[in-house]
Amino acid sequence: MERTMDAGPDLAALAGAVGDATRIRMLELLMEGRSLVAKELAFGTGVSPATATAHLKRLEQARLIRSTRQGRNKVFRLATPTVARMVEALMTVAVRGPRVSATPEPLRAARYCYDHLAGRLGMGITDALLRGGHLSLRRRAFALTPSGEEWFEAFGIKLAPLRDQRRQFAHRCLDWSERRDHLAGALGAALASRVFSLGWVERQPDSRGLVVTPSGQRGLKRHFGSL
């Protein structure tokens, strides 16, 4: 008699949802952290709008993305930060050795990883916060030190609302191009939002890549040293 295994997470269904070149590319495009319409995702993946709609339906059924209405348009975004971490982890496994050096330089230099900073920019800021004693390492997360509490508040980031969010506060996210952990979670997202609002970085068109502005170069050096 065959033994019945205990029910658990349906990994086969998840693998089926992401195991398609078009669908995984759509998830990559949504790693920008922005909402995109089906036409944009069709263009970014090189498929017809009808084909894109079918793939998006599959991803939504798997609860990897969610859709909302903005006027007459339906827009799509990643369902949760956990999905973003899954995609980033898959990239880390997929990109090895020579494949890393083949990654476009703008993405390696500075990019969004869903809603926080990654690439050399994200790693440089994380390293500076660790060197300054504002962050410390824990097994699966970063911890904010007393000096870090003061630093982030002085930088214009209110910490109390971040701690009330239903997500990890200072997650350690493995950077697929740098192969080390950068700051993510609610704190990482707030830091990225602040840097963007200061005009220190700008989005590259149709890319997760970021460009550091001249004022950003000065501001980043003043607050974080040489990155």
PDB file of C-alpha atoms in Angstrom:
ATOM      1  CA  MET A   1       0.000   0.000   0.000  1.00  0.00           C
ATOM      2  CA  GLU A   2       1.329   3.403  -0.869  1.00  0.00           C
ATOM      3  CA  ARG A   3       1.945   5.774   2.012  1.00  0.00           C
ATOM      4  CA  THR A   4       0.047   9.048   1.886  1.00  0.00           C
ATOM      5  CA  MET A   5       2.411  11.939   2.480  1.00  0.00           C
ATOM      6  CA  ASP A   6       1.348  14.803   4.697  1.00  0.00           C
ATOM      7  CA  ALA A   7      -0.059  17.742   2.800  1.00  0.00           C
ATOM      8  CA  GLY A   8       2.360  20.628   2.530  1.00  0.00           C
ATOM      9  CA  PRO A   9       3.175  23.575   0.313  1.00  0.00           C
ATOM     10  CA  ASP A  10       2.429  22.814  -3.321  1.00  0.00           C
ATOM     11  CA  LEU A  11       5.912  23.376  -4.682  1.00  0.00           C
ATOM     12  CA  ALA A  12       5.066  21.635  -7.942  1.00  0.00           C
ATOM     13  CA  ALA A  13       2.344  24.190  -8.670  1.00  0.00           C
ATOM     14  CA  LEU A  14       4.702  27.031  -7.830  1.00  0.00           C
ATOM     15  CA  ALA A  15       7.406  25.560 -10.050  1.00  0.00           C
ATOM     16  CA  GLY A  16       4.900  25.252 -12.874  1.00  0.00           C
ATOM     17  CA  ALA A  17       3.920  28.893 -12.519  1.00  0.00           C
ATOM     18  CA  VAL A  18       7.463  30.261 -12.605  1.00  0.00           C
ATOM     19  CA  GLY A  19       8.935  27.585 -14.870  1.00  0.00           C
ATOM     20  CA  ASP A  20       8.256  29.453 -18.085  1.00  0.00           C
ATOM     21  CA  ALA A  21      10.640  31.935 -19.699  1.00  0.00           C
ATOM     22  CA  THR A  22       7.929  34.526 -20.343  1.00  0.00           C
ATOM     23  CA  ARG A  23       6.427  34.358 -16.868  1.00  0.00           C
ATOM     24  CA  ILE A  24       9.756  34.566 -15.064  1.00  0.00           C
ATOM     25  CA  ARG A  25      10.677  37.534 -17.255  1.00  0.00           C
ATOM     26  CA  MET A  26       7.426  39.221 -16.233  1.00  0.00           C
ATOM     27  CA  LEU A  27       8.336  38.728 -12.586  1.00  0.00           C
ATOM     28  CA  GLU A  28      11.755  40.230 -13.295  1.00  0.00           C
ATOM     29  CA  LEU A  29      10.144  43.293 -14.879  1.00  0.00           C
ATOM     30  CA  LEU A  30       7.889  43.711 -11.843  1.00  0.00           C
ATOM     31  CA  MET A  31      10.975  43.619  -9.602  1.00  0.00           C
ATOM     32  CA  GLU A  32      11.222  47.346 -10.376  1.00  0.00           C
ATOM     33  CA  GLY A  33       8.592  47.730  -7.668  1.00  0.00           C
ATOM     34  CA  ARG A  34       6.237  49.593  -9.989  1.00  0.00           C
ATOM     35  CA  SER A  35       2.825  48.590 -11.287  1.00  0.00           C
ATOM     36  CA  LEU A  36       2.749  47.799 -15.017  1.00  0.00           C
ATOM     37  CA  VAL A  37      -0.102  47.275 -17.444  1.00  0.00           C
ATOM     38  CA  ALA A  38      -0.377  44.136 -19.542  1.00  0.00           C
ATOM     39  CA  LYS A  39       0.749  45.976 -22.681  1.00  0.00           C
ATOM     40  CA  GLU A  40       4.003  47.023 -21.000  1.00  0.00           C
ATOM     41  CA  LEU A  41       4.633  43.476 -19.826  1.00  0.00           C
ATOM     42  CA  ALA A  42       3.836  42.123 -23.292  1.00  0.00           C
ATOM     43  CA  PHE A  43       6.337  44.531 -24.849  1.00  0.00           C
ATOM     44  CA  GLY A  44       8.979  43.729 -22.229  1.00  0.00           C
ATOM     45  CA  THR A  45       8.694  40.003 -22.819  1.00  0.00           C
ATOM     46  CA  GLY A  46       8.237  40.091 -26.601  1.00  0.00           C
ATOM     47  CA  VAL A  47       4.852  38.384 -26.716  1.00  0.00           C
ATOM     48  CA  SER A  48       1.445  39.438 -28.004  1.00  0.00           C
ATOM     49  CA  PRO A  49      -1.027  41.141 -25.648  1.00  0.00           C
ATOM     50  CA  ALA A  50      -3.285  38.065 -25.746  1.00  0.00           C
ATOM     51  CA  THR A  51      -0.404  35.782 -24.787  1.00  0.00           C
ATOM     52  CA  ALA A  52       0.668  38.177 -22.042  1.00  0.00           C
ATOM     53  CA  THR A  53      -2.856  38.154 -20.615  1.00  0.00           C
ATOM     54  CA  ALA A  54      -2.812  34.349 -20.386  1.00  0.00           C
ATOM     55  CA  HIS A  55       0.544  34.352 -18.608  1.00  0.00           C
ATOM     56  CA  LEU A  56      -0.573  37.073 -16.197  1.00  0.00           C
ATOM     57  CA  LYS A  57      -3.685  35.084 -15.345  1.00  0.00           C
ATOM     58  CA  ARG A  58      -1.496  32.076 -14.489  1.00  0.00           C
ATOM     59  CA  LEU A  59       0.759  34.190 -12.266  1.00  0.00           C
ATOM     60  CA  GLU A  60      -2.224  35.765 -10.528  1.00  0.00           C
ATOM     61  CA  GLN A  61      -3.815  32.371  -9.904  1.00  0.00           C
ATOM     62  CA  ALA A  62      -0.531  31.292  -8.287  1.00  0.00           C
ATOM     63  CA  ARG A  63      -0.736  34.407  -6.061  1.00  0.00           C
ATOM     64  CA  LEU A  64       2.600  35.661  -7.325  1.00  0.00           C
ATOM     65  CA  ILE A  65       1.164  38.913  -8.657  1.00  0.00           C
ATOM     66  CA  ARG A  66      -1.941  40.967  -7.950  1.00  0.00           C
ATOM     67  CA  SER A  67      -3.914  43.355 -10.102  1.00  0.00           C
ATOM     68  CA  THR A  68      -5.791  46.550  -9.347  1.00  0.00           C
ATOM     69  CA  ARG A  69      -7.716  49.056 -11.405  1.00  0.00           C
ATOM     70  CA  GLN A  70      -6.281  52.480 -12.181  1.00  0.00           C
ATOM     71  CA  GLY A  71      -8.909  54.263 -14.196  1.00  0.00           C
ATOM     72  CA  ARG A  72      -9.627  52.170 -17.275  1.00  0.00           C
ATOM     73  CA  ASN A  73      -6.415  50.175 -16.937  1.00  0.00           C
ATOM     74  CA  LYS A  74      -5.667  47.044 -14.975  1.00  0.00           C
ATOM     75  CA  VAL A  75      -2.172  47.215 -13.488  1.00  0.00           C
ATOM     76  CA  PHE A  76      -0.060  44.390 -12.114  1.00  0.00           C
ATOM     77  CA  ARG A  77       2.565  44.230  -9.396  1.00  0.00           C
ATOM     78  CA  LEU A  78       4.256  41.544  -7.300  1.00  0.00           C
ATOM     79  CA  ALA A  79       1.884  40.209  -4.681  1.00  0.00           C
ATOM     80  CA  THR A  80       4.211  40.546  -1.685  1.00  0.00           C
ATOM     81  CA  PRO A  81       7.838  41.302  -0.800  1.00  0.00           C
ATOM     82  CA  THR A  82       8.216  37.546  -0.243  1.00  0.00           C
ATOM     83  CA  VAL A  83       7.689  36.992  -3.974  1.00  0.00           C
ATOM     84  CA  ALA A  84      10.410  39.548  -4.684  1.00  0.00           C
ATOM     85  CA  ARG A  85      12.798  37.697  -2.365  1.00  0.00           C
ATOM     86  CA  MET A  86      11.981  34.451  -4.179  1.00  0.00           C
ATOM     87  CA  VAL A  87      12.801  35.990  -7.568  1.00  0.00           C
ATOM     88  CA  GLU A  88      16.027  37.489  -6.200  1.00  0.00           C
ATOM     89  CA  ALA A  89      16.991  34.096  -4.751  1.00  0.00           C
ATOM     90  CA  LEU A  90      16.377  32.429  -8.125  1.00  0.00           C
ATOM     91  CA  MET A  91      18.622  35.030  -9.754  1.00  0.00           C
ATOM     92  CA  THR A  92      21.327  34.309  -7.197  1.00  0.00           C
ATOM     93  CA  VAL A  93      21.224  30.607  -8.050  1.00  0.00           C
ATOM     94  CA  ALA A  94      21.036  31.221 -11.814  1.00  0.00           C
ATOM     95  CA  VAL A  95      23.842  33.780 -12.101  1.00  0.00           C
ATOM     96  CA  ARG A  96      27.239  32.181 -11.493  1.00  0.00           C
ATOM     97  CA  GLY A  97      30.811  32.749 -12.542  1.00  0.00           C
ATOM     98  CA  PRO A  98      31.054  34.234 -16.057  1.00  0.00           C
ATOM     99  CA  ARG A  99      27.307  34.895 -16.054  1.00  0.00           C
ATOM    100  CA  VAL A 100      27.818  37.545 -13.342  1.00  0.00           C
ATOM    101  CA  SER A 101      30.333  39.475 -15.464  1.00  0.00           C
ATOM    102  CA  ALA A 102      27.869  39.328 -18.362  1.00  0.00           C
ATOM    103  CA  THR A 103      25.249  41.211 -16.323  1.00  0.00           C
ATOM    104  CA  PRO A 104      24.772  44.738 -17.740  1.00  0.00           C
ATOM    105  CA  GLU A 105      26.962  47.211 -15.876  1.00  0.00           C
ATOM    106  CA  PRO A 106      24.096  49.624 -15.024  1.00  0.00           C
ATOM    107  CA  LEU A 107      22.283  46.831 -13.166  1.00  0.00           C
ATOM    108  CA  ARG A 108      25.403  45.819 -11.283  1.00  0.00           C
ATOM    109  CA  ALA A 109      26.118  49.438 -10.341  1.00  0.00           C
ATOM    110  CA  ALA A 110      22.730  50.433  -8.942  1.00  0.00           C
ATOM    111  CA  ARG A 111      19.239  49.002  -9.206  1.00  0.00           C
ATOM    112  CA  TYR A 112      15.997  48.454  -7.376  1.00  0.00           C
ATOM    113  CA  CYS A 113      15.428  45.061  -5.835  1.00  0.00           C
ATOM    114  CA  TYR A 114      11.635  45.371  -5.633  1.00  0.00           C
ATOM    115  CA  ASP A 115      11.487  48.362  -3.239  1.00  0.00           C
ATOM    116  CA  HIS A 116      15.022  48.676  -1.875  1.00  0.00           C
ATOM    117  CA  LEU A 117      18.494  49.463  -3.210  1.00  0.00           C
ATOM    118  CA  ALA A 118      20.746  46.755  -4.623  1.00  0.00           C
ATOM    119  CA  GLY A 119      23.889  46.382  -6.688  1.00  0.00           C
ATOM    120  CA  ARG A 120      27.086  48.152  -5.675  1.00  0.00           C
ATOM    121  CA  LEU A 121      25.095  51.165  -4.493  1.00  0.00           C
ATOM    122  CA  GLY A 122      22.921  49.121  -2.151  1.00  0.00           C
ATOM    123  CA  MET A 123      25.901  47.112  -0.912  1.00  0.00           C
ATOM    124  CA  GLY A 124      27.993  50.260  -0.406  1.00  0.00           C
ATOM    125  CA  ILE A 125      25.299  51.904   1.704  1.00  0.00           C
ATOM    126  CA  THR A 126      24.786  48.734   3.744  1.00  0.00           C
ATOM    127  CA  ASP A 127      28.534  48.394   4.327  1.00  0.00           C
ATOM    128  CA  ALA A 128      28.768  52.052   5.387  1.00  0.00           C
ATOM    129  CA  LEU A 129      25.945  51.607   7.907  1.00  0.00           C
ATOM    130  CA  LEU A 130      27.690  48.526   9.310  1.00  0.00           C
ATOM    131  CA  ARG A 131      31.058  50.303   9.515  1.00  0.00           C
ATOM    132  CA  GLY A 132      29.447  53.265  11.239  1.00  0.00           C
ATOM    133  CA  GLY A 133      27.932  50.998  13.862  1.00  0.00           C
ATOM    134  CA  HIS A 134      24.392  51.902  12.820  1.00  0.00           C
ATOM    135  CA  LEU A 135      23.560  48.322  11.844  1.00  0.00           C
ATOM    136  CA  SER A 136      24.735  45.033  13.269  1.00  0.00           C
ATOM    137  CA  LEU A 137      24.457  41.533  11.869  1.00  0.00           C
ATOM    138  CA  ARG A 138      22.061  38.927  13.143  1.00  0.00           C
ATOM    139  CA  ARG A 139      21.552  35.425  11.812  1.00  0.00           C
ATOM    140  CA  ARG A 140      18.779  36.278   9.353  1.00  0.00           C
ATOM    141  CA  ALA A 141      18.422  40.015   9.667  1.00  0.00           C
ATOM    142  CA  PHE A 142      20.163  43.269  10.426  1.00  0.00           C
ATOM    143  CA  ALA A 143      19.624  44.915  13.803  1.00  0.00           C
ATOM    144  CA  LEU A 144      19.397  48.656  14.306  1.00  0.00           C
ATOM    145  CA  THR A 145      21.777  49.921  16.985  1.00  0.00           C
ATOM    146  CA  PRO A 146      21.110  52.936  19.264  1.00  0.00           C
ATOM    147  CA  SER A 147      23.316  55.089  17.034  1.00  0.00           C
ATOM    148  CA  GLY A 148      21.398  53.727  14.061  1.00  0.00           C
ATOM    149  CA  GLU A 149      18.113  54.828  15.604  1.00  0.00           C
ATOM    150  CA  GLU A 150      19.475  58.368  15.818  1.00  0.00           C
ATOM    151  CA  TRP A 151      21.026  58.260  12.356  1.00  0.00           C
ATOM    152  CA  PHE A 152      17.881  57.148  10.529  1.00  0.00           C
ATOM    153  CA  GLU A 153      15.680  59.658  12.363  1.00  0.00           C
ATOM    154  CA  ALA A 154      18.160  62.443  11.532  1.00  0.00           C
ATOM    155  CA  PHE A 155      18.134  61.276   7.902  1.00  0.00           C
ATOM    156  CA  GLY A 156      14.401  61.873   7.797  1.00  0.00           C
ATOM    157  CA  ILE A 157      13.083  58.344   8.304  1.00  0.00           C
ATOM    158  CA  LYS A 158      10.474  57.794  11.014  1.00  0.00           C
ATOM    159  CA  LEU A 159      11.044  54.378  12.526  1.00  0.00           C
ATOM    160  CA  ALA A 160       7.859  53.814  14.547  1.00  0.00           C
ATOM    161  CA  PRO A 161       5.564  53.430  11.498  1.00  0.00           C
ATOM    162  CA  LEU A 162       8.029  51.007   9.920  1.00  0.00           C
ATOM    163  CA  ARG A 163       7.924  48.740  12.964  1.00  0.00           C
ATOM    164  CA  ASP A 164       4.130  48.654  12.737  1.00  0.00           C
ATOM    165  CA  GLN A 165       4.230  47.214   9.221  1.00  0.00           C
ATOM    166  CA  ARG A 166       3.404  43.559   8.696  1.00  0.00           C
ATOM    167  CA  ARG A 167       6.757  42.744   7.159  1.00  0.00           C
ATOM    168  CA  GLN A 168      10.318  42.154   8.303  1.00  0.00           C
ATOM    169  CA  PHE A 169      11.926  45.308   9.627  1.00  0.00           C
ATOM    170  CA  ALA A 170      15.543  44.964   8.438  1.00  0.00           C
ATOM    171  CA  HIS A 171      15.776  41.872   6.256  1.00  0.00           C
ATOM    172  CA  ARG A 172      19.098  40.580   4.897  1.00  0.00           C
ATOM    173  CA  CYS A 173      18.615  40.142   1.130  1.00  0.00           C
ATOM    174  CA  LEU A 174      21.280  38.274  -0.817  1.00  0.00           C
ATOM    175  CA  ASP A 175      22.417  40.429  -3.733  1.00  0.00           C
ATOM    176  CA  TRP A 176      22.672  38.222  -6.825  1.00  0.00           C
ATOM    177  CA  SER A 177      25.375  40.328  -8.507  1.00  0.00           C
ATOM    178  CA  GLU A 178      27.468  41.141  -5.434  1.00  0.00           C
ATOM    179  CA  ARG A 179      26.902  37.795  -3.679  1.00  0.00           C
ATOM    180  CA  ARG A 180      26.496  39.461  -0.285  1.00  0.00           C
ATOM    181  CA  ASP A 181      23.586  40.710   1.795  1.00  0.00           C
ATOM    182  CA  HIS A 182      22.135  44.180   1.423  1.00  0.00           C
ATOM    183  CA  LEU A 183      19.538  45.953   3.578  1.00  0.00           C
ATOM    184  CA  ALA A 184      15.922  45.150   2.679  1.00  0.00           C
ATOM    185  CA  GLY A 185      12.644  44.965   4.577  1.00  0.00           C
ATOM    186  CA  ALA A 186      10.658  47.958   5.763  1.00  0.00           C
ATOM    187  CA  LEU A 187      13.828  49.835   6.742  1.00  0.00           C
ATOM    188  CA  GLY A 188      15.531  49.186   3.398  1.00  0.00           C
ATOM    189  CA  ALA A 189      12.424  50.300   1.506  1.00  0.00           C
ATOM    190  CA  ALA A 190      12.196  53.513   3.548  1.00  0.00           C
ATOM    191  CA  LEU A 191      15.862  54.255   2.922  1.00  0.00           C
ATOM    192  CA  ALA A 192      15.444  53.763  -0.837  1.00  0.00           C
ATOM    193  CA  SER A 193      12.350  55.969  -0.844  1.00  0.00           C
ATOM    194  CA  ARG A 194      14.227  58.705   1.022  1.00  0.00           C
ATOM    195  CA  VAL A 195      17.205  58.590  -1.340  1.00  0.00           C
ATOM    196  CA  PHE A 196      14.832  58.792  -4.300  1.00  0.00           C
ATOM    197  CA  SER A 197      12.829  61.688  -2.803  1.00  0.00           C
ATOM    198  CA  LEU A 198      16.058  63.626  -2.254  1.00  0.00           C
ATOM    199  CA  GLY A 199      16.731  63.365  -5.977  1.00  0.00           C
ATOM    200  CA  TRP A 200      19.915  61.389  -5.439  1.00  0.00           C
ATOM    201  CA  VAL A 201      18.928  58.607  -7.835  1.00  0.00           C
ATOM    202  CA  GLU A 202      16.769  58.433 -10.940  1.00  0.00           C
ATOM    203  CA  ARG A 203      15.216  55.458 -12.680  1.00  0.00           C
ATOM    204  CA  GLN A 204      16.547  54.349 -16.030  1.00  0.00           C
ATOM    205  CA  PRO A 205      13.804  53.979 -18.646  1.00  0.00           C
ATOM    206  CA  ASP A 206      12.411  50.430 -18.943  1.00  0.00           C
ATOM    207  CA  SER A 207      14.908  49.042 -16.449  1.00  0.00           C
ATOM    208  CA  ARG A 208      15.463  48.324 -12.771  1.00  0.00           C
ATOM    209  CA  GLY A 209      18.722  50.218 -13.138  1.00  0.00           C
ATOM    210  CA  LEU A 210      19.279  53.509 -11.336  1.00  0.00           C
ATOM    211  CA  VAL A 211      21.456  56.497 -12.155  1.00  0.00           C
ATOM    212  CA  VAL A 212      23.092  58.467  -9.360  1.00  0.00           C
ATOM    213  CA  THR A 213      22.616  62.192  -9.989  1.00  0.00           C
ATOM    214  CA  PRO A 214      25.335  64.820  -9.373  1.00  0.00           C
ATOM    215  CA  SER A 215      23.572  65.914  -6.175  1.00  0.00           C
ATOM    216  CA  GLY A 216      23.311  62.246  -5.261  1.00  0.00           C
ATOM    217  CA  GLN A 217      27.041  61.753  -5.647  1.00  0.00           C
ATOM    218  CA  ARG A 218      27.647  64.602  -3.213  1.00  0.00           C
ATOM    219  CA  GLY A 219      24.945  63.526  -0.781  1.00  0.00           C
ATOM    220  CA  LEU A 220      25.912  59.867  -0.783  1.00  0.00           C
ATOM    221  CA  LYS A 221      29.567  60.721  -0.200  1.00  0.00           C
ATOM    222  CA  ARG A 222      28.645  63.071   2.657  1.00  0.00           C
ATOM    223  CA  HIS A 223      26.479  60.505   4.440  1.00  0.00           C
ATOM    224  CA  PHE A 224      28.090  57.215   3.491  1.00  0.00           C
ATOM    225  CA  GLY A 225      31.634  57.989   2.344  1.00  0.00           C
ATOM    226  CA  SER A 226      33.104  56.465  -0.788  1.00  0.00           C
ATOM    227  CA  LEU A 227      30.792  53.790  -2.198  1.00  0.00           C
TER     228      LEU A 227
END
